[in-house]
C-alpha cells in the first residue's frame, strides 16, 4: 500500500498490446475496434471529431479525456455537473476539465441519451468485493494499460463518463444499475476543442446488469474524422 | 498551462498560516476554528473521531480525506456512490477511498442529512466564470494551502464531500444550488478507520446561495476525540 502508484495496473490483459499506433495517433477515417473487455487510447487533435459506436447497444464505454499538454487537466464529472446543471449531458453540451475548460463538445448522440456521470470505473477492488478471487478485467486497469501502450502513464484514475451506462438516481438519492437502453449501432460523437488523449474501455462488468442482462461484455468501435 | 501543477494555489489567503501544528497533529479534545473563507488540515489517527461543527447552520464545509500513508489514496465520491447505492451518505455509512477502503465512518449527523457528493469545489476558474476579476478565495486553493501549511502538497484536487451543501438532483438529472437546511450548531462526526489527513474548507462562495441567502460565508469548528 505504501507504494501504491495510480498508474500501475493490478493485472494485465490485451490492452497492453492493442495501441492503434506507437503514440496513439489515429489514421483519420479509419474505424478501429475497442476489443471486448479491453481499453484503448487515441489522440484527438483540436477540431477533429471522435465517434464512438456501440455495435450491440448494450455495451457500456468508460470514457476519459486528458489534455495532451498536461494530463493533470482531465475531463471531470464533478466540474461537469456544475457547468451543465445536470448529471445527464446531452448533444451540444461542453465536456469540461478540472480547469473548467471545454475539452470536447458532444455533437451527436443517436441513443436516448442515458449515460452515467456519478459512478466510478470498475476496478480490481470492486471485483474482489463482488467475490472474484482470480484477476478480472476492469476499466481502471484498461485505462492504465491503454496509456502504457502509447508510452504514457495515468497520473490518477479520474471519475469516468460512462457512455450508455444506465444508473437512475431517484429523488431520495438512491442509485441502481440498470441495463442500457441504447440500440444496436448507436453512436456518440465528440468534437475536440483542444488536443486531447481519449481513453475508452469496453466495460468488462459481467457480474451486474451494467452491460445488459444475460449477455457477455462486447466490443465497441471508434473513428476520428476531420470535422 | 504546460506547467499546471495541481498542488499550486492560484492565489493566497490566511490558510497558508493557520496550521494547528507544524504537521497538522491535533491536541485531542481541543476545539479548533476553521476561519471563514479558509481551509485547514488535521491528522486523524485510526480510531479517533473528528467532529465538524456548523455554528450558523448555513455554512458549507468542503471535506476531503487522504490516506496518510499515500495521498493518492483518497476519499472518492464516485466510488462512494457505488458502495452506498446512493448519492446521500448517512450515519453508519462508510466513506470509501479510490482503493475502496473505508477511510472514515459517519458516526453522527444532527442535521437533516442533506449533503452533496456530486459538485466540484469552487476554484479560481469558477469565480472567473461568475464574473470575478480579482482573486476570490476558493475551496480548491484552500485545500492546496492547508496542505502546504503542514508541509504537504495536493497531488490532485479530489471531488469533495460537501457537508451541509444542498444540491437537489431531480429525476431528470437537473441539479440546483439551494440554501443549506442545517440548524445552528449542527455537527457531523467521523470515526477514522485508518490514519487519514482530513482537510476542511469553510466555503467562501458568496455569489450563489450555497452558504445561505443574503448571508456572508462564516467559520466552522472541529475537534478530535479519542473514541
Short mmCIF file of C-alpha atoms in Angstrom, two decimals:
data_model
loop_
_atom_site.label_atom_id
_atom_site.label_comp_id
_atom_site.label_asym_id
_atom_site.label_seq_id
_atom_site.Cartn_x
_atom_site.Cartn_y
_atom_site.Cartn_z
CA UNK A 1 0.00 0.00 0.00
CA UNK A 2 2.82 2.39 0.84
CA UNK A 3 3.98 2.06 -2.74
CA UNK A 4 0.56 2.50 -4.36
CA UNK A 5 1.06 4.03 -7.81
CA UNK A 6 -2.20 5.07 -9.52
CA UNK A 7 -0.70 4.37 -12.97
CA UNK A 8 0.21 0.75 -12.26
CA UNK A 9 -2.31 -1.95 -13.31
CA UNK A 10 -3.30 -4.63 -10.78
CA UNK A 11 -3.08 -7.24 -13.55
CA UNK A 12 -2.85 -7.31 -17.33
CA UNK A 13 -4.81 -8.10 -20.46
CA UNK A 14 -4.50 -7.46 -24.21
CA UNK A 15 -4.96 -3.69 -23.71
CA UNK A 16 -1.19 -3.54 -23.29
CA UNK A 17 -0.68 -4.56 -26.93
CA UNK A 18 -3.65 -3.00 -28.76
CA UNK A 19 -2.32 0.52 -29.42
CA UNK A 20 -3.51 1.91 -32.77
CA UNK A 21 -0.06 3.43 -33.31
CA UNK A 22 3.05 3.90 -31.17
CA UNK A 23 1.80 7.20 -29.71
CA UNK A 24 -1.95 6.72 -30.24
CA UNK A 25 -2.23 8.97 -33.29
CA UNK A 26 -5.08 7.68 -35.48
CA UNK A 27 -5.48 7.40 -39.23
CA UNK A 28 -8.46 9.70 -39.94
CA UNK A 29 -11.49 7.97 -41.37
CA UNK A 30 -10.45 4.50 -40.29
CA UNK A 31 -12.71 2.56 -37.94
CA UNK A 32 -10.87 0.90 -35.09
CA UNK A 33 -12.19 -1.72 -32.66
CA UNK A 34 -12.21 -1.46 -28.89
CA UNK A 35 -11.88 -5.16 -28.19
CA UNK A 36 -14.29 -6.67 -25.66
CA UNK A 37 -13.08 -6.23 -22.05
CA UNK A 38 -10.19 -4.00 -23.21
CA UNK A 39 -9.18 -0.35 -23.34
CA UNK A 40 -7.55 1.78 -26.00
CA UNK A 41 -6.15 5.33 -26.20
CA UNK A 42 -6.39 7.74 -29.12
CA UNK A 43 -5.05 11.24 -29.69
CA UNK A 44 -7.75 13.58 -30.97
CA UNK A 45 -6.45 16.87 -32.35
CA UNK A 46 -8.29 20.16 -31.86
CA UNK A 47 -11.10 20.35 -34.43
CA UNK A 48 -11.27 16.61 -35.06
CA UNK A 49 -14.35 14.56 -34.22
CA UNK A 50 -14.31 11.26 -32.38
CA UNK A 51 -17.27 8.95 -32.96
CA UNK A 52 -17.81 6.00 -30.59
CA UNK A 53 -20.01 3.18 -31.86
CA UNK A 54 -21.97 0.69 -29.75
CA UNK A 55 -22.48 -2.36 -32.01
CA UNK A 56 -24.72 -4.27 -29.60
CA UNK A 57 -26.42 -1.29 -27.99
CA UNK A 58 -25.94 -2.78 -24.55
CA UNK A 59 -22.19 -2.27 -24.17
CA UNK A 60 -21.01 0.48 -21.80
CA UNK A 61 -17.94 2.57 -22.65
CA UNK A 62 -15.94 4.04 -19.79
CA UNK A 63 -14.61 7.25 -21.31
CA UNK A 64 -11.84 9.61 -20.18
CA UNK A 65 -10.14 12.62 -21.79
CA UNK A 66 -6.86 14.23 -20.79
CA UNK A 67 -5.45 17.50 -22.13
CA UNK A 68 -2.49 16.46 -24.26
CA UNK A 69 -0.34 19.27 -22.93
CA UNK A 70 -0.83 18.25 -19.28
CA UNK A 71 -2.59 15.12 -18.16
CA UNK A 72 -3.36 16.66 -14.77
CA UNK A 73 -6.01 18.57 -16.70
CA UNK A 74 -8.66 15.99 -17.50
CA UNK A 75 -12.39 15.62 -18.01
CA UNK A 76 -14.06 15.96 -14.60
CA UNK A 77 -17.57 14.76 -13.84
CA UNK A 78 -17.80 16.90 -10.68
CA UNK A 79 -16.93 20.06 -12.64
CA UNK A 80 -19.26 18.96 -15.44
CA UNK A 81 -22.20 18.84 -13.03
CA UNK A 82 -21.63 22.47 -12.03
CA UNK A 83 -21.23 23.64 -15.61
CA UNK A 84 -24.22 21.80 -17.05
CA UNK A 85 -26.61 21.93 -14.09
CA UNK A 86 -27.45 18.29 -14.70
CA UNK A 87 -25.93 14.86 -14.23
CA UNK A 88 -27.02 13.83 -17.77
CA UNK A 89 -25.02 15.52 -20.58
CA UNK A 90 -26.69 15.83 -23.98
CA UNK A 91 -25.92 16.94 -27.55
CA UNK A 92 -24.43 20.43 -27.62
CA UNK A 93 -23.05 20.22 -24.09
CA UNK A 94 -19.43 21.06 -23.34
CA UNK A 95 -17.39 18.42 -21.50
CA UNK A 96 -15.22 20.39 -19.11
CA UNK A 97 -11.95 19.74 -17.37
CA UNK A 98 -10.55 20.10 -13.88
CA UNK A 99 -9.65 23.64 -15.04
CA UNK A 100 -13.22 24.19 -16.33
CA UNK A 101 -12.02 24.37 -19.95
CA UNK A 102 -14.11 22.69 -22.61
CA UNK A 103 -12.09 19.70 -23.82
CA UNK A 104 -14.80 18.20 -26.03
CA UNK A 105 -18.32 19.05 -27.17
CA UNK A 106 -20.98 16.39 -27.69
CA UNK A 107 -22.07 16.81 -31.31
CA UNK A 108 -24.16 13.67 -31.86
CA UNK A 109 -25.99 11.07 -29.78
CA UNK A 110 -28.30 8.66 -31.62
CA UNK A 111 -29.29 6.90 -28.36
CA UNK A 112 -31.99 8.05 -25.90
CA UNK A 113 -29.23 9.93 -24.05
CA UNK A 114 -28.95 7.78 -20.94
CA UNK A 115 -25.34 7.93 -19.73
CA UNK A 116 -23.77 7.93 -16.28
CA UNK A 117 -21.62 10.57 -14.62
CA UNK A 118 -21.71 9.55 -10.95
CA UNK A 119 -20.28 6.00 -10.74
CA UNK A 120 -16.58 5.06 -10.52
CA UNK A 121 -14.96 2.72 -13.03
CA UNK A 122 -14.89 -0.93 -12.10
CA UNK A 123 -11.51 -1.92 -10.71
CA UNK A 124 -9.63 -4.75 -9.04
CA UNK A 125 -11.05 -3.89 -5.61
CA UNK A 126 -14.62 -3.84 -6.97
CA UNK A 127 -14.35 -7.36 -8.37
CA UNK A 128 -12.81 -8.64 -5.16
CA UNK A 129 -15.80 -7.18 -3.30
CA UNK A 130 -18.08 -8.96 -5.81
CA UNK A 131 -16.42 -12.26 -4.91
CA UNK A 132 -13.79 -12.71 -7.60
CA UNK A 133 -10.66 -14.46 -6.41
CA UNK A 134 -8.84 -14.54 -9.77
CA UNK A 135 -7.96 -11.38 -11.73
CA UNK A 136 -10.97 -9.85 -13.50
CA UNK A 137 -10.53 -7.42 -16.39
CA UNK A 138 -11.55 -3.96 -15.21
CA UNK A 139 -11.90 -0.47 -16.62
CA UNK A 140 -9.39 1.19 -14.29
CA UNK A 141 -6.67 -1.22 -15.40
CA UNK A 142 -7.78 -0.84 -19.03
CA UNK A 143 -7.20 2.92 -18.70
CA UNK A 144 -3.77 2.33 -17.17
CA UNK A 145 -2.76 -0.21 -19.82
CA UNK A 146 -4.13 1.79 -22.76
CA UNK A 147 -1.92 4.69 -21.68
CA UNK A 148 1.12 2.49 -21.09
CA UNK A 149 0.57 1.06 -24.61
CA UNK A 150 1.18 4.52 -26.10
CA UNK A 151 4.06 5.39 -23.78
CA UNK A 152 2.12 7.34 -21.16
CA UNK A 153 1.07 6.79 -17.60
CA UNK A 154 -2.17 7.60 -15.77
CA UNK A 155 -1.37 10.19 -13.08
CA UNK A 156 -4.67 9.23 -11.41
CA UNK A 157 -7.91 7.44 -12.34
CA UNK A 158 -10.42 10.23 -12.97
CA UNK A 159 -14.12 9.55 -12.46
CA UNK A 160 -15.27 8.34 -15.90
CA UNK A 161 -18.01 9.47 -18.28
CA UNK A 162 -19.85 6.16 -18.66
CA UNK A 163 -21.38 6.20 -22.14
CA UNK A 164 -24.69 4.29 -22.37
CA UNK A 165 -24.48 3.24 -18.70
CA UNK A 166 -27.91 3.40 -17.10
CA UNK A 167 -27.81 4.47 -13.47
CA UNK A 168 -31.10 6.10 -12.49
CA UNK A 169 -30.86 8.42 -9.47
CA UNK A 170 -34.12 8.56 -7.50
CA UNK A 171 -35.27 11.78 -5.79
CA UNK A 172 -34.10 10.33 -2.46
CA UNK A 173 -30.63 9.86 -3.99
CA UNK A 174 -30.78 6.08 -4.37
CA UNK A 175 -28.89 4.76 -7.40
CA UNK A 176 -29.29 1.44 -9.17
CA UNK A 177 -27.56 -0.39 -12.01
CA UNK A 178 -29.96 -0.94 -14.90
CA UNK A 179 -29.35 -2.36 -18.40
CA UNK A 180 -28.50 0.16 -21.14
CA UNK A 181 -31.36 1.49 -23.28
CA UNK A 182 -29.32 2.16 -26.44
CA UNK A 183 -30.00 0.36 -29.73
CA UNK A 184 -27.53 -1.67 -31.82
CA UNK A 185 -25.31 0.69 -33.78
CA UNK A 186 -25.99 3.75 -31.64
CA UNK A 187 -23.15 6.23 -31.68
CA UNK A 188 -21.93 9.35 -29.93
CA UNK A 189 -19.66 11.99 -31.45
CA UNK A 190 -17.39 14.46 -29.71
CA UNK A 191 -15.59 17.41 -31.29
CA UNK A 192 -12.26 18.23 -29.68
CA UNK A 193 -11.90 21.85 -28.54
CA UNK A 194 -8.25 21.30 -27.64
CA UNK A 195 -5.80 18.47 -28.31
CA UNK A 196 -6.81 15.57 -26.09
CA UNK A 197 -5.92 11.98 -25.36
CA UNK A 198 -9.13 9.97 -25.08
CA UNK A 199 -9.24 6.53 -23.48
CA UNK A 200 -12.18 4.18 -23.99
CA UNK A 201 -12.77 0.92 -22.15
CA UNK A 202 -15.31 -1.68 -23.26
CA UNK A 203 -16.54 -2.35 -19.73
CA UNK A 204 -15.93 -5.99 -18.72
CA UNK A 205 -18.56 -5.94 -15.96
CA UNK A 206 -20.41 -9.28 -16.16
CA UNK A 207 -21.50 -9.62 -12.52
CA UNK A 208 -24.12 -6.83 -12.61
CA UNK A 209 -26.52 -5.92 -15.49
CA UNK A 210 -24.46 -2.82 -16.39
CA UNK A 211 -23.76 -4.22 -19.87
CA UNK A 212 -27.17 -5.83 -20.30
CA UNK A 213 -28.95 -8.84 -18.75
CA UNK A 214 -27.57 -12.27 -19.59
CA UNK A 215 -25.17 -11.13 -22.29
CA UNK A 216 -21.39 -11.16 -22.42
CA UNK A 217 -19.47 -7.87 -22.47
CA UNK A 218 -18.77 -6.99 -26.10
CA UNK A 219 -16.63 -4.74 -28.24
CA UNK A 220 -17.03 -1.10 -29.25
CA UNK A 221 -15.63 0.77 -32.22
CA UNK A 222 -14.47 4.30 -32.94
CA UNK A 223 -13.29 6.57 -35.71
CA UNK A 224 -11.72 10.02 -35.99
CA UNK A 225 -12.89 12.37 -38.71
CA UNK A 226 -11.80 15.82 -39.73
CA UNK A 227 -14.82 17.90 -38.85
CA UNK B 1 -0.83 25.74 -18.84
CA UNK B 2 2.06 23.47 -19.78
CA UNK B 3 3.32 23.84 -16.23
CA UNK B 4 -0.02 23.29 -14.49
CA UNK B 5 0.66 21.80 -11.07
CA UNK B 6 -2.50 20.64 -9.24
CA UNK B 7 -0.89 21.40 -5.86
CA UNK B 8 -0.12 25.06 -6.59
CA UNK B 9 -2.70 27.65 -5.43
CA UNK B 10 -3.89 30.29 -7.92
CA UNK B 11 -3.68 32.90 -5.14
CA UNK B 12 -3.28 33.00 -1.39
CA UNK B 13 -5.15 33.70 1.82
CA UNK B 14 -4.66 33.09 5.56
CA UNK B 15 -4.99 29.30 5.08
CA UNK B 16 -1.23 29.29 4.50
CA UNK B 17 -0.63 30.33 8.13
CA UNK B 18 -3.46 28.66 10.07
CA UNK B 19 -1.98 25.20 10.67
CA UNK B 20 -2.97 23.76 14.06
CA UNK B 21 0.57 22.37 14.46
CA UNK B 22 3.60 22.01 12.19
CA UNK B 23 2.41 18.67 10.78
CA UNK B 24 -1.32 19.00 11.44
CA UNK B 25 -1.39 16.74 14.52
CA UNK B 26 -4.19 17.94 16.83
CA UNK B 27 -4.45 18.19 20.59
CA UNK B 28 -7.30 15.78 21.42
CA UNK B 29 -10.36 17.39 22.97
CA UNK B 30 -9.48 20.91 21.85
CA UNK B 31 -11.93 22.75 19.60
CA UNK B 32 -10.25 24.48 16.67
CA UNK B 33 -11.77 27.05 14.31
CA UNK B 34 -11.93 26.79 10.55
CA UNK B 35 -11.78 30.52 9.84
CA UNK B 36 -14.34 31.93 7.41
CA UNK B 37 -13.27 31.53 3.75
CA UNK B 38 -10.25 29.42 4.79
CA UNK B 39 -9.10 25.81 4.88
CA UNK B 40 -7.26 23.73 7.45
CA UNK B 41 -5.74 20.23 7.60
CA UNK B 42 -5.77 17.81 10.52
CA UNK B 43 -4.27 14.38 11.04
CA UNK B 44 -6.82 11.92 12.42
CA UNK B 45 -5.35 8.69 13.74
CA UNK B 46 -7.08 5.34 13.32
CA UNK B 47 -9.77 5.04 15.99
CA UNK B 48 -10.06 8.77 16.66
CA UNK B 49 -13.25 10.70 15.94
CA UNK B 50 -13.41 14.02 14.11
CA UNK B 51 -16.42 16.21 14.80
CA UNK B 52 -17.17 19.12 12.46
CA UNK B 53 -19.42 21.86 13.83
CA UNK B 54 -21.57 24.27 11.79
CA UNK B 55 -22.11 27.31 14.08
CA UNK B 56 -24.52 29.13 11.77
CA UNK B 57 -26.16 26.08 10.22
CA UNK B 58 -25.87 27.59 6.77
CA UNK B 59 -22.11 27.21 6.24
CA UNK B 60 -20.95 24.52 3.83
CA UNK B 61 -17.76 22.55 4.55
CA UNK B 62 -15.83 21.15 1.59
CA UNK B 63 -14.30 17.99 3.06
CA UNK B 64 -11.51 15.74 1.81
CA UNK B 65 -9.63 12.80 3.36
CA UNK B 66 -6.33 11.31 2.22
CA UNK B 67 -4.73 8.10 3.49
CA UNK B 68 -1.72 9.25 5.50
CA UNK B 69 0.46 6.51 4.05
CA UNK B 70 -0.21 7.51 0.45
CA UNK B 71 -2.15 10.60 -0.60
CA UNK B 72 -3.00 9.02 -3.96
CA UNK B 73 -5.49 7.01 -1.92
CA UNK B 74 -8.21 9.48 -1.01
CA UNK B 75 -11.92 9.71 -0.33
CA UNK B 76 -13.70 9.31 -3.68
CA UNK B 77 -17.29 10.37 -4.29
CA UNK B 78 -17.57 8.23 -7.45
CA UNK B 79 -16.51 5.11 -5.52
CA UNK B 80 -18.76 6.13 -2.62
CA UNK B 81 -21.81 6.12 -4.91
CA UNK B 82 -21.14 2.53 -5.94
CA UNK B 83 -20.53 1.37 -2.37
CA UNK B 84 -23.54 3.10 -0.83
CA UNK B 85 -26.04 2.87 -3.68
CA UNK B 86 -26.99 6.49 -3.02
CA UNK B 87 -25.63 9.97 -3.55
CA UNK B 88 -26.62 10.95 0.02
CA UNK B 89 -24.43 9.35 2.74
CA UNK B 90 -25.94 8.98 6.21
CA UNK B 91 -24.97 7.90 9.74
CA UNK B 92 -23.35 4.46 9.73
CA UNK B 93 -22.13 4.72 6.17
CA UNK B 94 -18.51 4.01 5.26
CA UNK B 95 -16.66 6.73 3.35
CA UNK B 96 -14.52 4.85 0.87
CA UNK B 97 -11.34 5.62 -1.00
CA UNK B 98 -10.08 5.31 -4.54
CA UNK B 99 -8.99 1.80 -3.43
CA UNK B 100 -12.49 1.11 -1.99
CA UNK B 101 -11.13 1.01 1.58
CA UNK B 102 -13.18 2.59 4.32
CA UNK B 103 -11.23 5.65 5.46
CA UNK B 104 -13.90 7.05 7.77
CA UNK B 105 -17.34 6.07 9.05
CA UNK B 106 -20.07 8.64 9.67
CA UNK B 107 -20.99 8.18 13.34
CA UNK B 108 -23.18 11.23 13.98
CA UNK B 109 -25.19 13.77 11.98
CA UNK B 110 -27.50 16.08 13.91
CA UNK B 111 -28.69 17.78 10.69
CA UNK B 112 -31.45 16.54 8.36
CA UNK B 113 -28.69 14.77 6.39
CA UNK B 114 -28.63 16.92 3.29
CA UNK B 115 -25.07 16.91 1.92
CA UNK B 116 -23.65 16.98 -1.57
CA UNK B 117 -21.47 14.41 -3.33
CA UNK B 118 -21.74 15.43 -7.00
CA UNK B 119 -20.47 19.03 -7.26
CA UNK B 120 -16.81 20.11 -7.64
CA UNK B 121 -15.18 22.51 -5.19
CA UNK B 122 -15.28 26.16 -6.13
CA UNK B 123 -11.99 27.27 -7.66
CA UNK B 124 -10.30 30.16 -9.39
CA UNK B 125 -11.83 29.25 -12.77
CA UNK B 126 -15.32 29.06 -11.28
CA UNK B 127 -15.13 32.59 -9.87
CA UNK B 128 -13.78 33.94 -13.14
CA UNK B 129 -16.78 32.37 -14.88
CA UNK B 130 -19.02 34.05 -12.28
CA UNK B 131 -17.54 37.42 -13.25
CA UNK B 132 -14.80 37.96 -10.65
CA UNK B 133 -11.80 39.85 -11.98
CA UNK B 134 -9.85 39.98 -8.70
CA UNK B 135 -8.77 36.86 -6.77
CA UNK B 136 -11.64 35.21 -4.89
CA UNK B 137 -10.99 32.81 -2.01
CA UNK B 138 -11.92 29.31 -3.15
CA UNK B 139 -12.10 25.81 -1.73
CA UNK B 140 -9.62 24.24 -4.17
CA UNK B 141 -6.94 26.75 -3.17
CA UNK B 142 -7.88 26.34 0.50
CA UNK B 143 -7.17 22.61 0.14
CA UNK B 144 -3.84 23.31 -1.52
CA UNK B 145 -2.82 25.89 1.10
CA UNK B 146 -3.99 23.85 4.09
CA UNK B 147 -1.72 21.03 2.92
CA UNK B 148 1.21 23.34 2.20
CA UNK B 149 0.74 24.75 5.73
CA UNK B 150 1.56 21.32 7.20
CA UNK B 151 4.37 20.56 4.77
CA UNK B 152 2.40 18.53 2.21
CA UNK B 153 1.18 19.06 -1.30
CA UNK B 154 -2.10 18.11 -3.00
CA UNK B 155 -1.32 15.55 -5.72
CA UNK B 156 -4.73 16.38 -7.24
CA UNK B 157 -7.99 18.04 -6.18
CA UNK B 158 -10.36 15.17 -5.44
CA UNK B 159 -14.11 15.71 -5.81
CA UNK B 160 -15.16 16.87 -2.32
CA UNK B 161 -17.74 15.65 0.17
CA UNK B 162 -19.69 18.89 0.62
CA UNK B 163 -21.08 18.79 4.17
CA UNK B 164 -24.45 20.58 4.52
CA UNK B 165 -24.42 21.63 0.86
CA UNK B 166 -27.92 21.34 -0.59
CA UNK B 167 -27.92 20.27 -4.23
CA UNK B 168 -31.20 18.52 -5.08
CA UNK B 169 -30.97 16.22 -8.11
CA UNK B 170 -34.31 15.96 -9.94
CA UNK B 171 -35.39 12.67 -11.59
CA UNK B 172 -34.43 14.18 -14.98
CA UNK B 173 -30.91 14.79 -13.61
CA UNK B 174 -31.19 18.56 -13.20
CA UNK B 175 -29.23 19.94 -10.25
CA UNK B 176 -29.68 23.25 -8.46
CA UNK B 177 -27.91 25.14 -5.70
CA UNK B 178 -30.22 25.60 -2.69
CA UNK B 179 -29.52 27.04 0.77
CA UNK B 180 -28.45 24.55 3.47
CA UNK B 181 -31.17 23.13 5.72
CA UNK B 182 -28.99 22.53 8.78
CA UNK B 183 -29.59 24.31 12.11
CA UNK B 184 -27.11 26.43 14.08
CA UNK B 185 -24.73 24.16 15.96
CA UNK B 186 -25.39 21.08 13.85
CA UNK B 187 -22.44 18.70 13.78
CA UNK B 188 -21.18 15.62 11.96
CA UNK B 189 -18.76 13.08 13.39
CA UNK B 190 -16.46 10.69 11.56
CA UNK B 191 -14.50 7.81 13.06
CA UNK B 192 -11.21 7.12 11.31
CA UNK B 193 -10.76 3.51 10.16
CA UNK B 194 -7.17 4.20 9.11
CA UNK B 195 -4.81 7.11 9.67
CA UNK B 196 -6.01 9.98 7.49
CA UNK B 197 -5.30 13.60 6.73
CA UNK B 198 -8.58 15.48 6.60
CA UNK B 199 -8.88 18.91 5.02
CA UNK B 200 -11.89 21.15 5.65
CA UNK B 201 -12.68 24.39 3.83
CA UNK B 202 -15.27 26.89 5.05
CA UNK B 203 -16.66 27.51 1.57
CA UNK B 204 -16.24 31.18 0.54
CA UNK B 205 -18.97 31.04 -2.11
CA UNK B 206 -20.93 34.31 -1.83
CA UNK B 207 -22.19 34.60 -5.42
CA UNK B 208 -24.69 31.72 -5.24
CA UNK B 209 -26.93 30.72 -2.26
CA UNK B 210 -24.72 27.70 -1.46
CA UNK B 211 -23.92 29.12 2.00
CA UNK B 212 -27.39 30.62 2.56
CA UNK B 213 -29.35 33.53 1.12
CA UNK B 214 -28.06 37.01 1.92
CA UNK B 215 -25.50 35.97 4.50
CA UNK B 216 -21.72 36.15 4.47
CA UNK B 217 -19.68 32.94 4.44
CA UNK B 218 -18.81 32.09 8.04
CA UNK B 219 -16.49 29.89 10.08
CA UNK B 220 -16.73 26.26 11.09
CA UNK B 221 -15.12 24.43 14.01
CA UNK B 222 -13.80 20.95 14.67
CA UNK B 223 -12.43 18.72 17.42
CA UNK B 224 -10.72 15.34 17.61
CA UNK B 225 -11.68 12.93 20.37
CA UNK B 226 -10.43 9.52 21.34
CA UNK B 227 -13.37 7.29 20.54
#
